[in-house]
Coordinates of C-alpha atoms and ligand atoms in Angstrom, one line a residue:
M118 CA 249.1 91.8 233.7
N119 CA 252.2 93.7 233.2
I120 CA 253.8 94.4 230.4
L121 CA 257.2 95.0 229.2
L122 CA 257.8 97.1 225.9
L123 CA 261.6 97.0 225.1
G124 CA 262.3 99.9 222.2
S125 CA 262.8 103.9 222.5
G126 CA 261.3 105.1 218.8
G127 CA 258.0 106.4 217.2
R128 CA 256.9 102.9 217.5
E129 CA 257.2 102.6 220.9
S130 CA 255.4 105.6 221.9
A131 CA 252.5 104.7 219.7
F132 CA 252.9 100.8 220.7
A133 CA 252.3 102.1 224.3
W134 CA 250.0 104.2 223.7
K135 CA 247.7 102.0 222.4
L136 CA 248.8 99.0 225.5
A137 CA 247.8 101.5 227.6
Q138 CA 244.6 101.6 227.1
S139 CA 243.3 98.2 227.2
P140 CA 241.6 96.7 230.3
K141 CA 244.1 93.6 230.7
C142 CA 246.9 96.2 231.3
K143 CA 247.2 96.8 234.6
Q144 CA 251.6 97.7 234.3
L145 CA 253.4 99.1 231.2
F146 CA 257.0 99.8 231.2
I147 CA 258.7 101.0 228.3
A148 CA 262.4 99.6 227.6
P149 CA 264.1 103.2 227.7
G150 CA 261.5 104.4 226.4
N151 CA 262.0 108.2 225.2
A152 CA 260.3 111.4 227.1
G153 CA 257.2 110.5 225.6
T154 CA 256.5 107.3 226.0
S155 CA 256.5 108.0 229.8
Q156 CA 252.9 109.5 229.6
Y157 CA 251.7 105.7 229.2
G158 CA 253.7 104.1 230.9
E159 CA 257.4 103.6 233.7
N160 CA 260.0 104.3 231.7
V161 CA 262.8 101.4 232.8
N162 CA 266.7 103.1 232.4
I163 CA 267.8 99.1 230.4
K164 CA 268.9 98.9 226.8
A165 CA 266.6 96.6 225.1
T166 CA 270.2 94.7 224.0
D167 CA 270.5 94.7 227.5
F168 CA 269.5 90.7 228.0
E169 CA 271.0 90.1 231.8
A170 CA 269.1 93.3 233.2
I171 CA 266.1 92.8 230.9
G172 CA 265.3 89.0 232.3
R173 CA 266.9 90.6 236.4
F174 CA 263.7 93.3 235.6
A175 CA 261.4 90.8 234.6
L176 CA 261.5 88.8 237.4
D177 CA 261.9 91.5 240.2
N178 CA 258.0 92.6 238.4
A179 CA 256.1 90.5 237.8
V180 CA 256.6 91.0 233.5
D181 CA 253.7 88.3 232.4
L182 CA 254.1 89.5 228.3
V183 CA 257.5 91.4 226.6
L184 CA 256.8 92.9 223.8
V185 CA 259.9 93.5 221.1
G186 CA 260.3 97.0 219.4
P187 CA 263.0 97.0 217.6
E188 CA 265.2 93.8 216.0
E189 CA 267.6 94.2 216.4
P190 CA 267.2 92.6 220.0
L191 CA 265.2 89.8 218.0
V192 CA 268.5 89.3 215.9
K193 CA 270.5 89.1 219.2
G194 CA 268.5 86.0 220.4
I195 CA 266.6 87.9 222.8
H196 CA 264.0 85.7 222.9
D197 CA 265.9 82.2 222.9
F198 CA 267.5 83.7 225.4
F199 CA 264.2 84.0 227.9
L200 CA 263.5 79.9 226.6
A201 CA 267.0 78.7 227.4
D202 CA 266.4 79.7 230.8
E203 CA 263.9 78.3 233.7
Q204 CA 262.9 81.3 235.2
L205 CA 262.4 83.3 231.9
K206 CA 260.6 81.2 229.3
N207 CA 257.3 81.2 230.5
I208 CA 256.8 84.3 229.9
P209 CA 256.3 85.2 226.3
V210 CA 257.7 87.5 224.0
I211 CA 256.6 88.6 221.4
G212 CA 259.1 88.6 218.1
P213 CA 260.7 85.5 217.3
Q214 CA 263.6 83.9 217.8
R215 CA 266.9 84.3 216.4
Q216 CA 266.4 82.1 213.3
G217 CA 263.0 83.5 212.5
A218 CA 264.3 87.1 212.9
Q219 CA 267.4 85.7 210.3
L220 CA 264.4 86.9 207.7
E221 CA 265.7 90.2 208.2
G222 CA 268.9 89.4 209.9
S223 CA 270.5 88.2 206.5
K224 CA 269.1 88.7 203.3
D225 CA 270.7 86.4 201.7
F226 CA 268.7 83.4 204.6
S227 CA 265.4 85.9 203.4
K228 CA 266.2 85.5 199.7
E229 CA 266.5 81.5 199.0
F230 CA 263.4 81.2 201.8
M231 CA 261.7 83.5 199.4
F232 CA 263.4 81.3 195.9
R233 CA 262.2 78.3 198.0
Q234 CA 259.1 79.3 199.2
H235 CA 258.2 79.7 195.4
I236 CA 257.2 84.1 196.6
P237 CA 257.7 86.1 193.8
T238 CA 261.0 88.2 194.6
A239 CA 264.0 90.1 192.3
A240 CA 266.1 87.2 190.9
S241 CA 269.3 88.0 193.1
R242 CA 272.3 85.7 193.3
T243 CA 274.8 86.7 196.7
F244 CA 278.3 86.4 196.8
T245 CA 281.4 87.0 199.1
R246 CA 284.9 87.9 199.2
Q247 CA 286.4 84.2 198.3
T248 CA 283.4 84.7 194.7
L249 CA 284.9 88.1 193.7
Q250 CA 285.3 86.9 190.9
E251 CA 281.8 85.7 190.2
G252 CA 280.4 88.3 191.1
F253 CA 281.7 90.6 188.2
E254 CA 281.0 88.0 186.0
Y255 CA 277.1 87.8 187.4
L256 CA 277.6 91.8 187.3
A257 CA 278.5 91.7 183.0
T258 CA 275.8 89.5 182.4
Q259 CA 272.5 92.0 184.3
S260 CA 270.8 95.1 183.5
L261 CA 270.7 97.9 184.6
P262 CA 270.6 99.5 187.4
I263 CA 271.5 96.8 190.0
V264 CA 270.8 96.4 193.2
L265 CA 274.1 96.1 195.6
K266 CA 272.3 95.1 199.0
A267 CA 275.0 94.4 202.5
D268 CA 273.7 90.6 203.7
G269 CA 273.3 91.9 207.8
L270 CA 271.8 94.7 209.8
A271 CA 273.3 97.8 208.3
A272 CA 271.1 100.8 210.6
G273 CA 269.0 101.5 207.2
K274 CA 271.7 101.6 204.9
G275 CA 272.8 98.4 203.6
V276 CA 271.0 98.9 199.6
L277 CA 272.5 99.9 196.7
I278 CA 270.7 101.0 193.5
C279 CA 273.9 101.4 190.5
A280 CA 273.6 103.3 187.7
S281 CA 276.5 101.7 186.3
L282 CA 278.4 98.3 186.0
Q283 CA 282.0 100.7 187.0
Q284 CA 279.3 101.7 189.8
A285 CA 278.8 98.3 190.6
Q286 CA 282.0 96.9 190.6
Q287 CA 283.6 99.2 192.9
E288 CA 280.9 99.4 195.1
L289 CA 281.4 95.3 195.3
I290 CA 285.0 95.3 195.9
E291 CA 284.0 98.1 199.1
M292 CA 281.4 95.8 200.6
L293 CA 283.3 92.4 200.0
T294 CA 286.8 93.4 200.9
E295 CA 287.6 96.3 202.2
A296 CA 283.5 95.9 204.6
K297 CA 282.4 99.2 203.4
F298 CA 279.4 98.4 206.4
G299 CA 281.6 96.3 208.8
D300 CA 281.0 92.1 209.4
A301 CA 277.8 92.9 207.8
S302 CA 278.4 93.4 203.9
S303 CA 281.0 89.7 204.6
K304 CA 278.2 88.2 201.4
V305 CA 276.5 91.2 198.8
V306 CA 273.2 90.3 197.6
I307 CA 272.9 91.7 193.6
E308 CA 269.2 92.2 192.6
Q309 CA 267.6 93.2 189.7
F310 CA 266.0 96.3 190.2
L311 CA 262.2 96.7 190.6
Q312 CA 260.2 99.3 189.2
G313 CA 257.5 100.5 191.2
I314 CA 255.8 101.4 194.0
E315 CA 255.9 100.3 197.2
L316 CA 253.7 99.3 200.4
S317 CA 254.5 98.0 203.5
V318 CA 252.4 95.0 204.7
F319 CA 251.8 93.4 208.0
V320 CA 251.3 90.5 209.4
L321 CA 251.2 89.1 212.9
S322 CA 251.5 85.4 213.5
D323 CA 251.0 83.2 216.9
G324 CA 253.7 79.8 214.0
E325 CA 250.1 78.4 213.6
N326 CA 247.6 81.5 212.6
Y327 CA 248.1 85.1 211.4
K328 CA 245.5 88.1 211.1
V329 CA 246.8 90.5 208.9
L330 CA 247.0 94.3 209.6
P331 CA 246.8 97.3 208.3
E332 CA 249.3 97.6 204.9
A333 CA 250.5 101.7 205.4
K334 CA 253.2 103.2 202.7
D335 CA 255.9 105.0 204.0
Y336 CA 258.0 108.2 203.1
K337 CA 261.6 107.6 202.6
R338 CA 263.8 110.7 200.9
I339 CA 264.7 113.5 203.6
G340 CA 262.7 116.3 200.5
E341 CA 260.0 117.2 199.1
G342 CA 258.1 114.8 196.0
D343 CA 260.9 111.9 197.6
T344 CA 263.9 113.3 196.5
G345 CA 267.5 112.8 197.9
L346 CA 268.9 111.2 200.7
N347 CA 266.8 107.7 202.1
T348 CA 266.1 108.0 205.8
G349 CA 264.6 105.7 208.6
G350 CA 261.0 107.5 207.7
M351 CA 259.6 111.2 207.2
G352 CA 256.2 110.0 207.5
S353 CA 252.9 106.8 206.6
V354 CA 249.6 107.3 205.3
S355 CA 247.1 103.8 206.2
P356 CA 245.2 101.9 203.6
V357 CA 247.4 102.6 200.8
R358 CA 244.4 103.7 197.4
F359 CA 246.5 101.2 195.1
A360 CA 246.5 98.6 197.6
D361 CA 243.0 97.1 196.7
A362 CA 240.8 93.9 197.6
A363 CA 242.0 92.8 194.0
F364 CA 245.2 93.4 195.0
M365 CA 245.5 92.5 198.9
Q366 CA 244.1 88.8 197.7
K367 CA 247.5 88.8 195.7
V368 CA 250.1 89.7 199.1
T369 CA 247.8 86.9 200.7
D370 CA 247.0 84.3 197.9
R371 CA 251.4 84.8 197.0
V372 CA 253.0 85.8 199.6
I373 CA 251.8 86.1 203.2
I374 CA 249.4 82.1 202.7
P375 CA 253.3 80.8 201.0
T376 CA 255.7 82.8 204.3
V377 CA 253.6 81.1 207.1
E378 CA 253.4 77.3 205.5
G379 CA 257.1 78.1 204.4
L380 CA 258.2 78.8 208.1
K381 CA 255.6 76.2 209.3
K382 CA 257.5 73.6 207.0
E383 CA 260.8 74.5 207.6
N384 CA 260.2 74.7 211.3
I385 CA 260.9 78.1 212.0
P386 CA 259.2 79.3 215.5
Y387 CA 257.2 82.3 214.9
K388 CA 255.4 84.5 217.5
G389 CA 255.6 87.9 216.6
F390 CA 255.0 90.1 213.5
I391 CA 256.2 90.3 209.9
F392 CA 256.6 93.0 208.3
I393 CA 256.4 92.4 204.3
G394 CA 258.2 95.0 201.7
L395 CA 256.7 95.4 198.6
M396 CA 256.9 96.2 195.5
N397 CA 253.6 96.6 193.4
C398 CA 255.0 96.5 189.8
D399 CA 251.6 96.1 187.6
G400 CA 249.5 95.5 190.0
E401 CA 251.2 91.7 190.7
P402 CA 253.5 92.3 194.2
Y403 CA 257.3 91.4 194.4
V404 CA 258.6 90.7 197.8
I405 CA 262.1 93.5 198.2
E406 CA 262.9 92.0 201.8
Y407 CA 261.3 91.0 205.2
N408 CA 261.9 92.6 208.7
C409 CA 261.4 90.8 211.7
R410 CA 258.9 93.7 213.6
M411 CA 257.3 96.7 212.9
G412 CA 257.0 100.0 210.4
D413 CA 258.5 102.5 211.7
P414 CA 257.0 105.6 210.7
E415 CA 254.3 103.4 209.7
T416 CA 253.0 102.1 212.6
E417 CA 252.1 105.4 213.9
S418 CA 249.8 105.3 210.7
V419 CA 248.5 101.1 211.6
I420 CA 248.7 102.1 215.4
L421 CA 245.3 104.2 214.2
R422 CA 243.4 102.1 212.6
I423 CA 243.9 98.9 214.8
E424 CA 240.6 99.6 216.5
S425 CA 240.8 96.3 218.7
D426 CA 242.8 96.0 222.1
L427 CA 246.7 94.6 221.3
V428 CA 246.8 93.2 224.2
D429 CA 244.1 90.8 223.2
L430 CA 245.5 89.6 219.6
L431 CA 249.4 89.8 221.6
L432 CA 247.7 87.0 223.8
G433 CA 247.0 85.2 220.8
V434 CA 249.8 85.4 219.5
A435 CA 251.7 84.2 222.9
E436 CA 249.3 81.4 223.4
G437 CA 248.7 80.1 219.7
N438 CA 244.4 81.2 219.3
L439 CA 245.0 84.2 217.7
N440 CA 242.4 82.7 214.8
E441 CA 239.7 83.3 218.1
R442 CA 241.0 86.8 218.4
E443 CA 239.5 90.1 216.5
L444 CA 240.4 92.5 214.8
I445 CA 239.1 95.3 214.3
I446 CA 240.2 97.6 211.1
S447 CA 238.7 101.3 211.1
N448 CA 237.8 102.6 207.4
K449 CA 239.3 105.2 208.4
T450 CA 242.5 106.9 207.5
A451 CA 245.3 107.1 210.0
A452 CA 248.6 110.0 208.1
T453 CA 252.3 110.3 210.3
V454 CA 254.2 113.2 208.8
V455 CA 257.8 113.3 211.3
C456 CA 259.1 115.6 212.3
V457 CA 263.3 115.5 212.2
A458 CA 266.6 116.9 213.0
G459 CA 267.6 119.7 211.3
G460 CA 271.6 118.0 209.1
Y461 CA 269.2 115.1 209.8
P462 CA 269.8 111.9 207.4
G463 CA 274.1 113.3 208.3
E464 CA 275.0 114.9 210.9
Y465 CA 272.4 116.4 213.2
L466 CA 271.3 118.9 215.4
K467 CA 271.1 117.9 219.2
N468 CA 269.9 118.9 222.9
K469 CA 267.5 121.2 221.5
V470 CA 264.3 122.2 223.7
I471 CA 261.0 121.7 221.8
T472 CA 257.7 124.2 222.4
G473 CA 254.7 123.7 221.5
T474 CA 253.4 120.5 221.8
E475 CA 250.5 120.9 223.8
N476 CA 249.1 123.1 221.1
V477 CA 249.1 120.6 219.0
R478 CA 244.6 120.1 218.2
E479 CA 243.8 116.8 216.9
S480 CA 247.2 114.9 216.5
H481 CA 249.1 112.3 218.6
V482 CA 252.3 113.6 219.6
F483 CA 254.7 110.5 219.3
H484 CA 258.3 111.1 220.9
A485 CA 260.5 109.6 219.1
G486 CA 264.3 110.4 219.7
T487 CA 263.6 113.2 223.2
S488 CA 264.9 112.9 227.0
I489 CA 264.3 115.3 229.4
Q490 CA 266.6 117.5 230.7
D491 CA 265.8 119.9 233.3
E492 CA 261.9 119.6 233.8
H493 CA 262.7 120.9 228.6
V494 CA 261.3 118.0 226.4
I495 CA 265.2 118.1 223.6
T496 CA 265.8 116.3 220.7
T497 CA 268.2 113.8 220.8
G498 CA 267.9 111.6 217.8
G499 CA 267.6 112.1 214.0
R500 CA 263.5 111.4 214.2
V501 CA 261.9 113.3 216.7
L502 CA 258.3 113.4 216.6
A503 CA 255.7 111.9 215.0
I504 CA 252.9 113.4 214.1
S505 CA 249.8 111.4 213.7
T506 CA 246.2 111.6 213.1
L507 CA 243.1 109.7 212.1
Q508 CA 241.0 110.9 209.5
D509 CA 237.4 110.7 207.3
N510 CA 239.4 110.9 204.4
L511 CA 243.6 111.2 203.6
F512 CA 243.6 114.6 202.5
D513 CA 242.3 116.2 206.0
A514 CA 244.3 112.9 207.1
L515 CA 246.9 115.2 205.4
Q516 CA 246.5 118.4 206.4
Q517 CA 245.3 118.0 209.6
A518 CA 249.4 116.2 210.2
T519 CA 250.4 119.0 208.9
A520 CA 249.0 121.6 210.6
D521 CA 250.0 120.3 213.9
A522 CA 253.2 119.5 212.6
S523 CA 253.4 123.4 212.5
R524 CA 252.6 123.8 215.4
I525 CA 255.9 122.3 216.9
Y526 CA 259.6 125.1 217.1
Y527 CA 263.0 123.4 217.6
D528 CA 265.5 125.2 217.0
G529 CA 266.2 123.0 213.2
M530 CA 262.8 121.8 212.9
Y531 CA 261.9 120.0 209.5
F532 CA 259.7 118.1 208.1
R533 CA 257.9 117.2 205.1
K534 CA 254.6 119.4 204.1
D535 CA 255.0 116.0 201.2
I536 CA 253.6 113.6 203.1
G537 CA 251.3 111.3 201.2
F538 CA 250.2 113.5 197.9
D539 CA 250.9 111.5 195.1
L540 CA 248.0 109.0 196.6
L541 CA 245.4 112.1 196.6
Ligands
LIG794 P1 265.9 97.9 201.6 O1 266.4 97.9 203.0 O2 266.0 96.3 201.8 O3 264.4 97.7 202.8 O4 265.5 98.3 200.5 C1 266.0 100.0 201.4 C2 265.4 100.0 199.5 O5 265.9 100.6 198.6 C3 263.8 100.6 199.2 O6 262.7 100.0 200.2 C4 263.9 100.3 198.6 O7 263.0 101.4 198.1 C5 264.9 100.1 197.5 N1 265.4 98.3 197.1 C6 265.6 98.0 197.3 N2 265.8 96.3 196.6 C7 265.1 97.4 196.1 C8 264.8 96.1 194.1 N3 265.2 95.3 194.1 N4 264.0 96.8 193.4 C9 264.3 98.8 193.5 N5 264.0 99.7 194.7 C10 264.6 98.0 195.8
LIG795 N1 259.6 101.9 207.7 C1 260.8 100.5 207.5 C2 261.4 100.6 208.5 O1 260.5 100.2 209.9 O2 262.2 99.3 207.8

């Protein structure tokens, strides 16, 4: 079959690598892809949000399945766009329709969903410009630190953890009345702060049945020892040692089943990945957020532990018989180290020539922010490459990924050398 993968990051490189190995995959297209994805399929110069062009391409190229990598096309309704078109509606799209994508597209929606379904999450209330005064009154009753979240998509920047009441009040004003995050902060969720260790749990659902994919831990801060500014993610590991059988049973019973069943009860169709950002608070799972897609850089680690054919699993989602498909997970350990551009996550260097990838020994080099110019591979994004490896144990995986990252060079290159060491 012909598969069209949408997106251009490290997550999509890892997906492309895996999809291309399937005997069921005849042709793989990646729109728009990056310098690395062209090793696994054909890059197509169409943006993942240009629905008209994607639809035309899918028809012209006999595409049999569309896998959506990032959240933006889902929240904007790419799946609905396909369903509304006579010719496109028979091409399955992996990724929820607009309504299901609200789990990520609106924090208020996802909190209300969790409250209705009794899914453990931090206490919260939502405020608008009209209820600013009530927001102040609510803030005054809360303990510190307190978390403020822009309701809509804010490119990972919409969450503020405020140490003082004064800071929280100021931020609330800026978000609601000065559009600090544009339209995304026209509603603000004020949420209790959760103390604990985070992990990412991934579920693949066909709307009726589900499979739990390998869990992962993501390292978000730019600096070693988890210091400095937040980034899109500097590395990941899978499995996560504290997510043992007992903990994962709690996650399944209290979060995963109520989520899948809750979507069904509320008549929200959902065919795709559900990314559950969890806080482990003294052994008890609380949901921090949902995303309607896989994580990045978690996917680069998770994908290495999936031994089964990913295309077969996606067909199970499309056909609604995921329960009949096999998911085999490796018990080895995967680690990913992300190489970023100098200056990232602030203003960063671009168009630097990348060398040395041919010296990488055992790891996969999943491209993220790269493109090809005059036969050179150059940096174009903040997160440039994800170096991922699967080894017998965490120590070996971390050593291999870090050593292989060191074999690569571009002007300004930086990566964290302590990914996963807190779990050793
Ligand atoms: P989000 O955009 O919802 O993933 O939030 C970004 C990050 O903020 C999360 O990965 C957490 O590290 C942190 N965070 C969000 N909500 C909370 C909370 N209620 N308590 C503590 N940390 C939080
Ligand atoms: N790694 C976090 C995310 O993909 O949102």
